[in-house]
Short mmCIF file of C-alpha atoms and ligand atoms in Angstrom, two decimals:
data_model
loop_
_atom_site.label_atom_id
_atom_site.label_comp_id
_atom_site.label_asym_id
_atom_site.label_seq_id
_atom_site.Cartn_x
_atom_site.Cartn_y
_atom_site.Cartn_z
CA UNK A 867 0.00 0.00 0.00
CA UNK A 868 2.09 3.19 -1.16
CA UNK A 869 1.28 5.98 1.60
CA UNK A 870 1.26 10.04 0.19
CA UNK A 871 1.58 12.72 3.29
CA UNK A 872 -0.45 15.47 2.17
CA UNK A 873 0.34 18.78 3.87
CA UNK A 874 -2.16 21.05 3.46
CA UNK A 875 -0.71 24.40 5.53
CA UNK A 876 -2.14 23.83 9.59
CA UNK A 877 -3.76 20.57 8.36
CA UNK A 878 -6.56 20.17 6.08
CA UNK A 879 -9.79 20.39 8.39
CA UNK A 880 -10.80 24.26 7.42
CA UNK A 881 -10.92 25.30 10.53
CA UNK A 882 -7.64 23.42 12.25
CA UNK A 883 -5.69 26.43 12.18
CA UNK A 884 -7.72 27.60 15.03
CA UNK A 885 -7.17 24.39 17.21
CA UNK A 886 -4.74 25.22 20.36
CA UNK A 887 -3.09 22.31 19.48
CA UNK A 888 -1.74 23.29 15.08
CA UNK A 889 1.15 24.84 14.37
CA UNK A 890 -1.08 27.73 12.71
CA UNK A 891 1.55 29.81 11.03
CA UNK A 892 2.15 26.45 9.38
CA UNK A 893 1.92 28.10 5.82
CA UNK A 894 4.79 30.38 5.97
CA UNK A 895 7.40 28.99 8.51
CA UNK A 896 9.44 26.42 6.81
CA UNK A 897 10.67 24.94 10.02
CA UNK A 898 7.07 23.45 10.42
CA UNK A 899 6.85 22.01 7.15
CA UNK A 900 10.87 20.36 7.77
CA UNK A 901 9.71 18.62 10.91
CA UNK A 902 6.34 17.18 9.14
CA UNK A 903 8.41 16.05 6.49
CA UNK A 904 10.79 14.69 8.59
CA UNK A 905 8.38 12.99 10.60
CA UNK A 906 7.02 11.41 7.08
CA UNK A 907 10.17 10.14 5.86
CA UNK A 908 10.73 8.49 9.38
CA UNK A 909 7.48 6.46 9.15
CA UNK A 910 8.57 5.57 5.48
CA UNK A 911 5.45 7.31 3.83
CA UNK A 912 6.57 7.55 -0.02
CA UNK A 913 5.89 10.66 -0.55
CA UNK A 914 4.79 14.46 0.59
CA UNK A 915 2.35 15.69 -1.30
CA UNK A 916 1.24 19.63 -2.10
CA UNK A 917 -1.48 20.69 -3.64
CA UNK A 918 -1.84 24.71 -4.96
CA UNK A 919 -3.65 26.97 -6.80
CA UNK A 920 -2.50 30.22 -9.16
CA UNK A 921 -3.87 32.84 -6.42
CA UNK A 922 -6.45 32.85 -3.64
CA UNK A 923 -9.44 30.53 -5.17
CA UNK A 924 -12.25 32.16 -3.13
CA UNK A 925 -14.18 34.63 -4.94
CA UNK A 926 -15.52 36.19 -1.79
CA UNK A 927 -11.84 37.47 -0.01
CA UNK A 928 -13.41 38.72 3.06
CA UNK A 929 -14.08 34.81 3.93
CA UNK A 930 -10.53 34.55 2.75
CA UNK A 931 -8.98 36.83 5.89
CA UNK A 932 -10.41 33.92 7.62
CA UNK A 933 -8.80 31.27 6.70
CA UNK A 934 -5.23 30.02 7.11
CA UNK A 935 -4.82 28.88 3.63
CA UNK A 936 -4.69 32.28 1.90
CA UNK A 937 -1.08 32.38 2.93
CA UNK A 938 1.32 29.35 1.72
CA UNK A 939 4.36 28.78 -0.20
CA UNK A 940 4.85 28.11 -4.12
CA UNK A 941 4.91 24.21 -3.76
CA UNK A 942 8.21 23.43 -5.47
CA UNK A 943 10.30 26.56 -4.18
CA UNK A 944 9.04 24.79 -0.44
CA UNK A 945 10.08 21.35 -2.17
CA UNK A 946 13.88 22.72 -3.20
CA UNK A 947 14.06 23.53 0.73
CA UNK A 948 12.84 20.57 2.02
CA UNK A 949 14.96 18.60 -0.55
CA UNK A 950 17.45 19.34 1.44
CA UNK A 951 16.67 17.99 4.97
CA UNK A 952 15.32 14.93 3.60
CA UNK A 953 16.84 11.91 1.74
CA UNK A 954 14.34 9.10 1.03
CA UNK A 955 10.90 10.53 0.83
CA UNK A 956 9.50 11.79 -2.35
CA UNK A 957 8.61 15.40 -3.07
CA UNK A 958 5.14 16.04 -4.68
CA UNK A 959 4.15 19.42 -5.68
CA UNK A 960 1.12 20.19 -7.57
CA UNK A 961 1.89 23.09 -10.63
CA UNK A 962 -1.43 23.98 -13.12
CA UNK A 963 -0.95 23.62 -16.60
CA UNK A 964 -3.54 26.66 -17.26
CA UNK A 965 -1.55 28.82 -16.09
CA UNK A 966 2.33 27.97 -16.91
CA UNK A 967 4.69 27.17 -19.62
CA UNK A 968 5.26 23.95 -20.61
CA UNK A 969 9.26 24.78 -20.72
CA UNK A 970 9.36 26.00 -17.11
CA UNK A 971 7.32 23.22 -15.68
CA UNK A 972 10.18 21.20 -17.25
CA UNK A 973 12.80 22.96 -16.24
CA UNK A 974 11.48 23.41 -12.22
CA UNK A 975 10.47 19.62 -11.64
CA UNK A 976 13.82 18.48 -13.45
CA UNK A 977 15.80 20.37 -11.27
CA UNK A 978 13.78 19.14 -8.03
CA UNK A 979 14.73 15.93 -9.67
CA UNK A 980 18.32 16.47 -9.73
CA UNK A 981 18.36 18.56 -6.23
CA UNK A 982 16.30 15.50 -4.78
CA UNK A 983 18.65 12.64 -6.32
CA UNK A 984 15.96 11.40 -7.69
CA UNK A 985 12.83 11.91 -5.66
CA UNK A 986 10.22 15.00 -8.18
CA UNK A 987 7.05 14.10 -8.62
CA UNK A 988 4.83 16.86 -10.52
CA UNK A 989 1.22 16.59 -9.91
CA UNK A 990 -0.59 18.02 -13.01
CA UNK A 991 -4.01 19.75 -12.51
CA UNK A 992 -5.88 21.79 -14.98
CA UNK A 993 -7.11 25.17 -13.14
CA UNK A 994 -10.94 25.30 -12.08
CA UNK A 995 -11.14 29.03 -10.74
CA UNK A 996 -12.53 32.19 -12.28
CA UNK A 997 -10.47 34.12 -9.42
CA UNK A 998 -6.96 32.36 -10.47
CA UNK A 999 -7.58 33.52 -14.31
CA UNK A 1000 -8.10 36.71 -13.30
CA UNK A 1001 -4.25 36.59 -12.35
CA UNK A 1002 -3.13 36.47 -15.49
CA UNK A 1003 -5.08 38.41 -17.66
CA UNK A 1004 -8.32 35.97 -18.36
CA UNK A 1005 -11.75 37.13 -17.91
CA UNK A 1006 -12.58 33.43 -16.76
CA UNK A 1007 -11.93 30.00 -16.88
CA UNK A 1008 -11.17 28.58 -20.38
CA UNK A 1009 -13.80 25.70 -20.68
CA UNK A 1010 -13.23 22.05 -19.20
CA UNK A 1011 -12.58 20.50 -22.61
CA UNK A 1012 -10.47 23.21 -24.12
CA UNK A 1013 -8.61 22.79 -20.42
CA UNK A 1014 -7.52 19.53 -20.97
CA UNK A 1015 -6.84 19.77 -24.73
CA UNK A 1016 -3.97 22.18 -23.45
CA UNK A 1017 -3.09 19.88 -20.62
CA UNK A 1018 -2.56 17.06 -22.81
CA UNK A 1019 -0.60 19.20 -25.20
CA UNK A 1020 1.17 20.76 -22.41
CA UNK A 1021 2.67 17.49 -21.12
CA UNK A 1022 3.51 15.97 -23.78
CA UNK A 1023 5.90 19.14 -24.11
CA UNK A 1024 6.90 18.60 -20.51
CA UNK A 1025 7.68 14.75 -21.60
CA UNK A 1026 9.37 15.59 -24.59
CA UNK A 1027 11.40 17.83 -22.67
CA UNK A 1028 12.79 15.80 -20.09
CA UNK A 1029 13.82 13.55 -22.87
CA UNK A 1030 15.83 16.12 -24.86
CA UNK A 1031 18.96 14.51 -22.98
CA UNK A 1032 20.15 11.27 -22.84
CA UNK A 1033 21.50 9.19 -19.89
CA UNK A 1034 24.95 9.65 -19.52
CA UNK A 1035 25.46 12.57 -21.82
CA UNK A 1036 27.31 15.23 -19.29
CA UNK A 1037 30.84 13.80 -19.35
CA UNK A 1038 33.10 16.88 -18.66
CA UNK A 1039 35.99 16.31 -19.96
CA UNK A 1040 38.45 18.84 -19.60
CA UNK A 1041 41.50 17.37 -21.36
CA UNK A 1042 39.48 17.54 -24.63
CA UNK A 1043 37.45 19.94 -23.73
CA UNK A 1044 33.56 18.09 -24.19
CA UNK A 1045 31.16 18.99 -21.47
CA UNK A 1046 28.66 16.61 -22.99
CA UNK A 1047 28.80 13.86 -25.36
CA UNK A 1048 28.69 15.10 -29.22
CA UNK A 1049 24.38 14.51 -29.91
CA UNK A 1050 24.18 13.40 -26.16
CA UNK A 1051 21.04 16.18 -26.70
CA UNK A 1052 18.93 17.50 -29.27
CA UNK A 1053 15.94 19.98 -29.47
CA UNK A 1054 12.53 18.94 -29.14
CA UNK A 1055 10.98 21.25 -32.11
CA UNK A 1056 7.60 20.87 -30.60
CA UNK A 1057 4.84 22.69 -32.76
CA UNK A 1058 1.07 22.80 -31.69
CA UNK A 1059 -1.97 24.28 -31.01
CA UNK A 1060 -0.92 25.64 -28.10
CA UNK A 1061 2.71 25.71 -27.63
CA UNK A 1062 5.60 26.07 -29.91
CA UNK A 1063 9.04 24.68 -27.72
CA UNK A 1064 12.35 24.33 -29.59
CA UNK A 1065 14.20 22.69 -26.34
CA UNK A 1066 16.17 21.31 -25.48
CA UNK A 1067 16.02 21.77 -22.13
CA UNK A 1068 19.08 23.47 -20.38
CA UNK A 1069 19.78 20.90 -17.40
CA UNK A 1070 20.44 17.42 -18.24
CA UNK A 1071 18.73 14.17 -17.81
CA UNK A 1072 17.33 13.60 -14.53
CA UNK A 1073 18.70 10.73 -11.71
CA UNK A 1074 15.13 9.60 -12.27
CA UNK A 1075 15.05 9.82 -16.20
CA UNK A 1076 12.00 11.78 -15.60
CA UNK A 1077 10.28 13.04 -12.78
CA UNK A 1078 7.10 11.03 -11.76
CA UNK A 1079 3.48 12.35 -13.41
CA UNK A 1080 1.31 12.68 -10.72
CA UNK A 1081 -2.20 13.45 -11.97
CA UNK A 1082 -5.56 14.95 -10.23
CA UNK A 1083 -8.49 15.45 -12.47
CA UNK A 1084 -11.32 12.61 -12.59
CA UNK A 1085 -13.95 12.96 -15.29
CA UNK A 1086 -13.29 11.48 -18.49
CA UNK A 1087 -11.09 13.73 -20.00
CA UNK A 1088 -9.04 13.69 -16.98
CA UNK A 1089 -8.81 10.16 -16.78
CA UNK A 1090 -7.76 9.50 -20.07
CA UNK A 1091 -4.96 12.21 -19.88
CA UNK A 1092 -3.62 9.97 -16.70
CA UNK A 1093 -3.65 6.76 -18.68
CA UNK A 1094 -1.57 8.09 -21.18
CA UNK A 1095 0.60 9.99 -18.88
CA UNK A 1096 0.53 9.73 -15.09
CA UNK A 1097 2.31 7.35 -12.90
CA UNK A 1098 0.17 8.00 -9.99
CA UNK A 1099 -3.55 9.38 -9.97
CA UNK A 1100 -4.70 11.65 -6.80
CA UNK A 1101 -8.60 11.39 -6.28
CA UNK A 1102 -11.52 11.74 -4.60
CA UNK A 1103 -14.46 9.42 -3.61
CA UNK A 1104 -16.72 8.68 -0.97
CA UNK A 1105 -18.10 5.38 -1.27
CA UNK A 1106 -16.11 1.75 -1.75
CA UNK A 1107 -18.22 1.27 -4.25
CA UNK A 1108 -17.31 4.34 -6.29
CA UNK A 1109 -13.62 3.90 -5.71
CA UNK A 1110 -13.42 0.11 -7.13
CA UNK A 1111 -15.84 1.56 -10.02
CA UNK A 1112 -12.97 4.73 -10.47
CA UNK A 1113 -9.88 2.52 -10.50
CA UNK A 1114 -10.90 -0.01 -12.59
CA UNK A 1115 -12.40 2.66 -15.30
CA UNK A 1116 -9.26 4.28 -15.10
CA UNK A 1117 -7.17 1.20 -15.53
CA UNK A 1118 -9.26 0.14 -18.41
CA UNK A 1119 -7.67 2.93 -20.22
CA UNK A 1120 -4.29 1.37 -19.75
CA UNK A 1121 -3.86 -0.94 -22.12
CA UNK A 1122 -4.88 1.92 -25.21
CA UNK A 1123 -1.50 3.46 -24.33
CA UNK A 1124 0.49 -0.03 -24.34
CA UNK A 1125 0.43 0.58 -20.39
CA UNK A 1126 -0.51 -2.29 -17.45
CA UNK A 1127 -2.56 -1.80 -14.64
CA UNK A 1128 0.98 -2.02 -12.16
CA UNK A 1129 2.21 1.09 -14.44
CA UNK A 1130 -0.47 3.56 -12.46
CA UNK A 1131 -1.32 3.83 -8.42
CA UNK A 1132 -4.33 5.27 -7.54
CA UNK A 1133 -4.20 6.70 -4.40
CA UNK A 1134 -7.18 8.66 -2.81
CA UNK A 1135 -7.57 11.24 -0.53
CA UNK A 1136 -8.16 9.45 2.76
CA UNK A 1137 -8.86 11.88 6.23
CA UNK A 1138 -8.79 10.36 9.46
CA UNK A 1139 -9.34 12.01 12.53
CA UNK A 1140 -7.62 8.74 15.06
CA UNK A 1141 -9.00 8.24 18.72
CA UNK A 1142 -7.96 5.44 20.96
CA UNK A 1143 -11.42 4.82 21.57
CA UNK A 1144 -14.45 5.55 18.95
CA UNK A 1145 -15.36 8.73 21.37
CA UNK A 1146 -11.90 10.27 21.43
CA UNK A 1147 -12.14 10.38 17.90
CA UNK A 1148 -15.35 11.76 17.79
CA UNK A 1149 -14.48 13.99 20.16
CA UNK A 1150 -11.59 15.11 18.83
CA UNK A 1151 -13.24 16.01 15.17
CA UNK A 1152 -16.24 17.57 16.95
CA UNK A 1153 -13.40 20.16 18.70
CA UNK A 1154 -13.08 21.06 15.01
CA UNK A 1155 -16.30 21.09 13.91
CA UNK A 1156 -17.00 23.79 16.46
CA UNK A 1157 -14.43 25.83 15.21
CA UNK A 1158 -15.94 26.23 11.56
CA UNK A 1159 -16.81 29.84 10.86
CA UNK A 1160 -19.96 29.33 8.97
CA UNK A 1161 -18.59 32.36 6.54
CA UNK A 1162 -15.38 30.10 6.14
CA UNK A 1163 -17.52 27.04 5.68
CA UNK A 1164 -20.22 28.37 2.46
CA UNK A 1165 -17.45 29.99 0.81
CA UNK A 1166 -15.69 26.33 0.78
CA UNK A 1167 -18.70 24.73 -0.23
CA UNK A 1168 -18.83 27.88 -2.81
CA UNK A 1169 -15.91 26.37 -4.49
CA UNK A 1170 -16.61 23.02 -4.36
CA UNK A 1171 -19.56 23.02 -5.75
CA UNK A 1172 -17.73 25.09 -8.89
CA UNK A 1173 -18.04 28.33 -7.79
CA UNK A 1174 -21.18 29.69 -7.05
CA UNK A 1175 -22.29 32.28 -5.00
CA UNK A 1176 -24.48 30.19 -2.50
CA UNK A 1177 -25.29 33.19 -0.37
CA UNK A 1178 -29.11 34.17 -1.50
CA UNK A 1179 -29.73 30.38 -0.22
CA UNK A 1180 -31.55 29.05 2.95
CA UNK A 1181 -28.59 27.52 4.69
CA UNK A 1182 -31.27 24.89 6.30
CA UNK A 1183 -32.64 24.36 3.04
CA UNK A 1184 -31.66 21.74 0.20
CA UNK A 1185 -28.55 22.11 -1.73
CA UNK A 1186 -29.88 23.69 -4.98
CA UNK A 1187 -29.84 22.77 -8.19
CA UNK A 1188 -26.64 24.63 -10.23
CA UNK A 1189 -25.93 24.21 -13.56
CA UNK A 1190 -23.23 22.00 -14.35
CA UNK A 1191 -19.39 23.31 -13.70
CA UNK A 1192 -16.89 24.42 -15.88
CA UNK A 1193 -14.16 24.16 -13.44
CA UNK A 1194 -14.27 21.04 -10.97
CA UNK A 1195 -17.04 19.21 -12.56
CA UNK A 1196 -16.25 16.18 -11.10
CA UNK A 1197 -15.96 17.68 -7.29
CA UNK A 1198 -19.03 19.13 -7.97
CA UNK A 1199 -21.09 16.02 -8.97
CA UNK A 1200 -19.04 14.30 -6.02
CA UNK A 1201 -20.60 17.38 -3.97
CA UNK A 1202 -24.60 16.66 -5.28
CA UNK A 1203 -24.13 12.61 -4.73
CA UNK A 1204 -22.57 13.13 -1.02
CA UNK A 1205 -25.99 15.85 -0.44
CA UNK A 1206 -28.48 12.97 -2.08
CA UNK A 1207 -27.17 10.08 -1.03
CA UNK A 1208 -27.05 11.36 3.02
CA UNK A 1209 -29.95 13.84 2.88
CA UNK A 1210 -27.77 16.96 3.76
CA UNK A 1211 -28.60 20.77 3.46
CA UNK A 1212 -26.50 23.20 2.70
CA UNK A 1213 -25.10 24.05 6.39
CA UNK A 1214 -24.97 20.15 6.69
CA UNK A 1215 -23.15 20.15 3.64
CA UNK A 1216 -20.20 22.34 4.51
CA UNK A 1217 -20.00 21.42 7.74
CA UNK A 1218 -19.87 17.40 6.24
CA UNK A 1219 -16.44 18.38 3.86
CA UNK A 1220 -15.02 20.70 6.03
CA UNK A 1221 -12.56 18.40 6.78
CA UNK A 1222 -12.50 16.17 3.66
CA UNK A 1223 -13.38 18.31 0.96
CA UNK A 1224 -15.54 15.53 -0.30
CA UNK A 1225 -12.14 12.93 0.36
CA UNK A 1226 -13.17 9.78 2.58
CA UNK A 1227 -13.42 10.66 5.93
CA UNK A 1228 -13.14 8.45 8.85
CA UNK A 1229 -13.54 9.17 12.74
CA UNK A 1230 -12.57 6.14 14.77
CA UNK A 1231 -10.30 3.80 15.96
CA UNK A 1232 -7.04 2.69 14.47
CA UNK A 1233 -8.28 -0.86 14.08
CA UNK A 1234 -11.55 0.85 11.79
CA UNK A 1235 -9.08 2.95 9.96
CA UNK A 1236 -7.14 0.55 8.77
CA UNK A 1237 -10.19 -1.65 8.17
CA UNK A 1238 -11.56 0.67 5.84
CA UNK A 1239 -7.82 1.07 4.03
CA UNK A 1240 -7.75 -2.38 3.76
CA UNK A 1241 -11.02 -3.39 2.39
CA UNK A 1242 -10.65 -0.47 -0.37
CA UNK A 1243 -6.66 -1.59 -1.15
CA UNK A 1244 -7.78 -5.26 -1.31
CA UNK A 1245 -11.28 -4.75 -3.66
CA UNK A 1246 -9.18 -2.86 -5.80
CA UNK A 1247 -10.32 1.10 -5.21
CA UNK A 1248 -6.80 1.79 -4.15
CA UNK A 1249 -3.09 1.20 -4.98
CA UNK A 1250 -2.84 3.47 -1.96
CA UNK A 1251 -3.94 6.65 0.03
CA UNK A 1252 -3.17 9.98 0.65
CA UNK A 1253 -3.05 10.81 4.03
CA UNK A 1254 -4.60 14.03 4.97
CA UNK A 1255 -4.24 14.99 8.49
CA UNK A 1256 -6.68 16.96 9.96
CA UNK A 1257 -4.31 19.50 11.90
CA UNK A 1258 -0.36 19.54 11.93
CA UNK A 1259 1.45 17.87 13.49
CA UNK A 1260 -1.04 16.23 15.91
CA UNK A 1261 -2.85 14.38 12.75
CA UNK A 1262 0.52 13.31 11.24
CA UNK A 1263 1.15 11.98 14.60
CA UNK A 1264 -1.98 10.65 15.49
CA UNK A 1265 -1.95 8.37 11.90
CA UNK A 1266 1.99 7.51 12.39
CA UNK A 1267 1.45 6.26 15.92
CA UNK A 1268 -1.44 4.64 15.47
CA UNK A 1269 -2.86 3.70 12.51
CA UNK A 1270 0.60 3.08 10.89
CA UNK A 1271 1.52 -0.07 13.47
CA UNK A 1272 -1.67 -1.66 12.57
CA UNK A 1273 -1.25 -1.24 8.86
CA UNK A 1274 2.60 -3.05 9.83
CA UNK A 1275 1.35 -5.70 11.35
CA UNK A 1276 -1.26 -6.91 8.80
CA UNK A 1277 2.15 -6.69 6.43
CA UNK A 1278 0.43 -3.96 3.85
CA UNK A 1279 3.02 -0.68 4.13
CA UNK A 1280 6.67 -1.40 4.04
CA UNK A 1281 8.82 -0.92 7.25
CA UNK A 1282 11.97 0.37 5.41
CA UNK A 1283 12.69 1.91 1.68
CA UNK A 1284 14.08 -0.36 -0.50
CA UNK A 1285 15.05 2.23 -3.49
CA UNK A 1286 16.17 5.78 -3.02
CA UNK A 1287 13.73 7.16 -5.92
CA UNK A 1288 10.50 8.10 -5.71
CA UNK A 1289 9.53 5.63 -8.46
CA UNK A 1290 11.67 3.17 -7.11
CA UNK A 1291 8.68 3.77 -4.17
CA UNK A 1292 6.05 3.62 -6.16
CA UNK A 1293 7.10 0.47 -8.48
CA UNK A 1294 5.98 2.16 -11.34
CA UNK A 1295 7.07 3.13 -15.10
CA UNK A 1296 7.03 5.58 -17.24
CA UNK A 1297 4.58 5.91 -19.84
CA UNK A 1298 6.01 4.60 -23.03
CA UNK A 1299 6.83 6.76 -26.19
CA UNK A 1300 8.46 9.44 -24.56
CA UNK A 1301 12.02 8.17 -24.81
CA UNK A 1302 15.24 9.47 -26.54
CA UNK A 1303 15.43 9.37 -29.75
CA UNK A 1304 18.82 8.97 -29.84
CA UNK A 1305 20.33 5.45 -29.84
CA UNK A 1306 21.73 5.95 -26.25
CA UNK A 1307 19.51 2.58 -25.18
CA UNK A 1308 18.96 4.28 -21.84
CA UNK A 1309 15.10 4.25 -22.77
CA UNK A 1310 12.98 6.56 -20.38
CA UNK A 1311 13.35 6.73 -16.87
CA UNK A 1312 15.51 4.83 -14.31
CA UNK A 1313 15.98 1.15 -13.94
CA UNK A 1314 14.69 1.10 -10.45
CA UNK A 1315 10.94 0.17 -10.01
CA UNK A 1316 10.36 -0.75 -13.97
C1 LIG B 1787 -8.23 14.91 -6.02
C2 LIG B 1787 -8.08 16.17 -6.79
C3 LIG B 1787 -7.13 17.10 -6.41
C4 LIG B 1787 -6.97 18.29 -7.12
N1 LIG B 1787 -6.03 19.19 -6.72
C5 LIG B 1787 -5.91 20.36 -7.37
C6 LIG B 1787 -4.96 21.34 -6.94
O1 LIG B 1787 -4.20 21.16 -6.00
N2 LIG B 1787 -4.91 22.51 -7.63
C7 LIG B 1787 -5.72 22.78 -8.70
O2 LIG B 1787 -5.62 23.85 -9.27
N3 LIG B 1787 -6.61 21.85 -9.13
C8 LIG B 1787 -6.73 20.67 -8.49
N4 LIG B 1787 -7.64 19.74 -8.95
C9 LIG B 1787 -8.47 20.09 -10.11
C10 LIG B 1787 -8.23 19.23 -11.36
O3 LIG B 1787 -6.96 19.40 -11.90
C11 LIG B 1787 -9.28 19.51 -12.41
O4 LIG B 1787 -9.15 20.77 -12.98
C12 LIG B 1787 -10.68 19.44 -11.89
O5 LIG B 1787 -10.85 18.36 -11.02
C13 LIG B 1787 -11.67 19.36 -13.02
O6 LIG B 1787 -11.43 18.23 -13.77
P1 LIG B 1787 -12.26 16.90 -13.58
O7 LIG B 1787 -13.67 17.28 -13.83
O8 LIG B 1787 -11.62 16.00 -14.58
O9 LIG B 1787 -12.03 16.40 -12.19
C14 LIG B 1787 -7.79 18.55 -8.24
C15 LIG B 1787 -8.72 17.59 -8.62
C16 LIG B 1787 -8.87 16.42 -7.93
C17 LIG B 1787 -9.90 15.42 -8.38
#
């Protein structure tokens, strides 16, 4: 069972920055985010994960002075830093391909790679907020389809990128005076609809061959993008039912890009809020509950649902009926389902994924935790989970002390790394057609975990 830490800044329950117990300034004080990720690496998760947006996503900002998340790092300048304190674990940042260039992307994640020795993972995402276009000039999001039409472009760029160099082709040789082998890189001479990249890139080939995909997007478009692409999906469900009907969809895709079901770990969001007993746990994530500012709460809701303005509604009413999303659609349809399916309103509703965010959430005991893991690893609805603590660092802790020793001794997560890289982690490969051209016979990526 592969194991993703997911720091969201003070923990991901909306209102944990406010619990005595978070390290609230979490978002801006790197020391917080070394010991976290020091703390992940010791329990042999396989990666930290970040997620991150192009600007602050809520379109109402006075709920946004209320809210620890409207102040974080850039996800891969935090990742260079942290790099550095860590050796084993893998580094996970999330970057949007709405809003970036194909060459940068590139050029950031292979450097991670090299900083790392060996540990990037870039976790693509296709923007869903009117508020982050309006950071770079855009009246409003482009539409879902034309969205992932430029994400598909836009990796294959990234892909072709990374595999401008070959393996081996940095000799520096100063008797005769040949940095790099003579063709040990080329351009890439990409021209499309969207992009138009000569390459090659200017750092070489990465300890990895190429960083890990990591993709997060789960309607049909998005899905298909990851089985041509991704090495990892990130995604949401409720229900073990839904996530054995998402994984094996997805996988399905697989073979259409000459790719097996091994080549791609699905790993869902997974929130647990840990008590030694069923009523510590419950009373632990009621503590939080009581914190949610209900101002803090709809404008959550707000953007889960796909961004509108839920205001003019009776909070102890239904959820209404919106028109379908151009950003998240398939967060908002998650959103409607939850509602139906447990007979929520709309203050029910926010208050239900204000810890979550519509990821599976579970308040109990270790042994029920990793119950629940298990039953959804074994059925085939995960390769694996990300682990969102509620607050930071108790959360962490909380799932390291106890969930983690259960999950040992039922032999599903690994008690030591075997491989230094992150896909040596994982066990995964690249996707295939992305390698050299060049007869090097280094093909794409590393040896480790193919
Ligand atoms: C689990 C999950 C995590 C996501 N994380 C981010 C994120 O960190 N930043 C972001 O801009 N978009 C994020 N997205 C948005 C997706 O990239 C995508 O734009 C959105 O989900 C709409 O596509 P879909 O309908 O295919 O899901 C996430 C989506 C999912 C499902």
């Amino acid at each position: 069972m592969r194991l993703g830490a997911f720091f969201y800044a003070t923990g991901h329950h909306v209102a944990g920055w406010r619990h005595p117990s978070s390290e609230a300034d979490g978002g801006l004080n790197l020391k917080r985010y070394v010991g976290w990720a020091q703390r992940a690496e010791a329990a042999k998760f396989d990666l930290v994960f970040l997620e991150d947006g192009s600007g602050i996503r809520d379109s109402n900002l006075r709920s946004s002075e209320r809210t620890a998340r409207s102040a974080h790092f850039e996800p891969v300048t935090l990742l260079s830093a942290l790099a550095a304190v860590t050796s084993r674990i893998g580094l996970v940042a999330t970057t949007s391909t709405s809003f970036n260039e194909p060459y940068n992307v590139a050029r950031r994640f292979a450097s991670l790679d090299h900083l790392s020795g060996g540990r990037a993972g870039w976790n693509l995402v296709t923007s869903t907020t009117d508020a982050e276009a309006a950071n770079f000039g855009e009246a409003g999001i482009a539409r879902h389809g034309d969205r992932y039409a430029r994400a598909e472009e836009f990796v294959d760029v990234v892909l072709g990128l990374w595999n401008t160099w070959d393996d081996g082709a940095v000799v520096i040789d100063r008797a005769s005076g040949q940095f790099s082998k003579p063709d040990g890189f080329r351009p890439l001479n990409h021209r499309g609809t969207h992009f138009e990249v000569r390459g090659p890139l200017n750092i070489a080939r990465t300890p990895q061959g190429q960083p890990v995909v990591v993709q997060a997007g789960s309607s049909g478009p998005g899905k298909d993008l990851a089985a041509r692409t991704a090495e990892v999906v990130f995604t949401a469900n409720q229900t073990l039912a839904e996530a054995v009907e998402f994984a094996g969809d997805l996988k399905a895709r697989l073979p259409r890009f000459g790719r097996e079901p091994g080549d791609l770990k699905v790993m869902p969001g997974l929130f647990p809020v840990v008590g030694r007993s069923e009523a510590e746990a419950r009373a632990k994530f009621e503590a939080l509950q009581d914190l949610i500012d209900p101002v803090v709460g709809l404008a959550l809701l707000e953007r889960m649902v796909g961004g509108f303005d839920l205001s003019g509604f009776d909070p102890d009413g239904p959820v209404p009926e919106l028109q379908e999303a151009e950003g998240a659609k398939s967060r908002q349809q998650l959103m409607f389902d939850l509602a139906r399916r447990e007979g929520l309103t709309l203050r029910q509703l926010y208050l239900r994924i204000a810890g979550a965010r519509g990821h599976s959430q579970i308040v109990g005991t270790p042994m029920q935790i990793a119950d629940e893991m298990e039953a959804r690893f074994r059925a085939g609805g995960a390769d694996g989970f990300n682990i969102m603590p509620a607050t930071l660092p108790g959360g962490l802790d909380d799932f390291i002390e106890l969930v983690l020793p259960e999950l040992r001794r039922r032999g599903l997560v690994r008690t030591e790394y075997e491989g230094r890289t992150l896909r040596g982690h994982l066990g995964t490969r690249p996707p295939a057609g992305f390698g050299p051209t060049a007869p090097s016979g280094s093909g794409s990526g590393t040896k480790e975990g193919r």
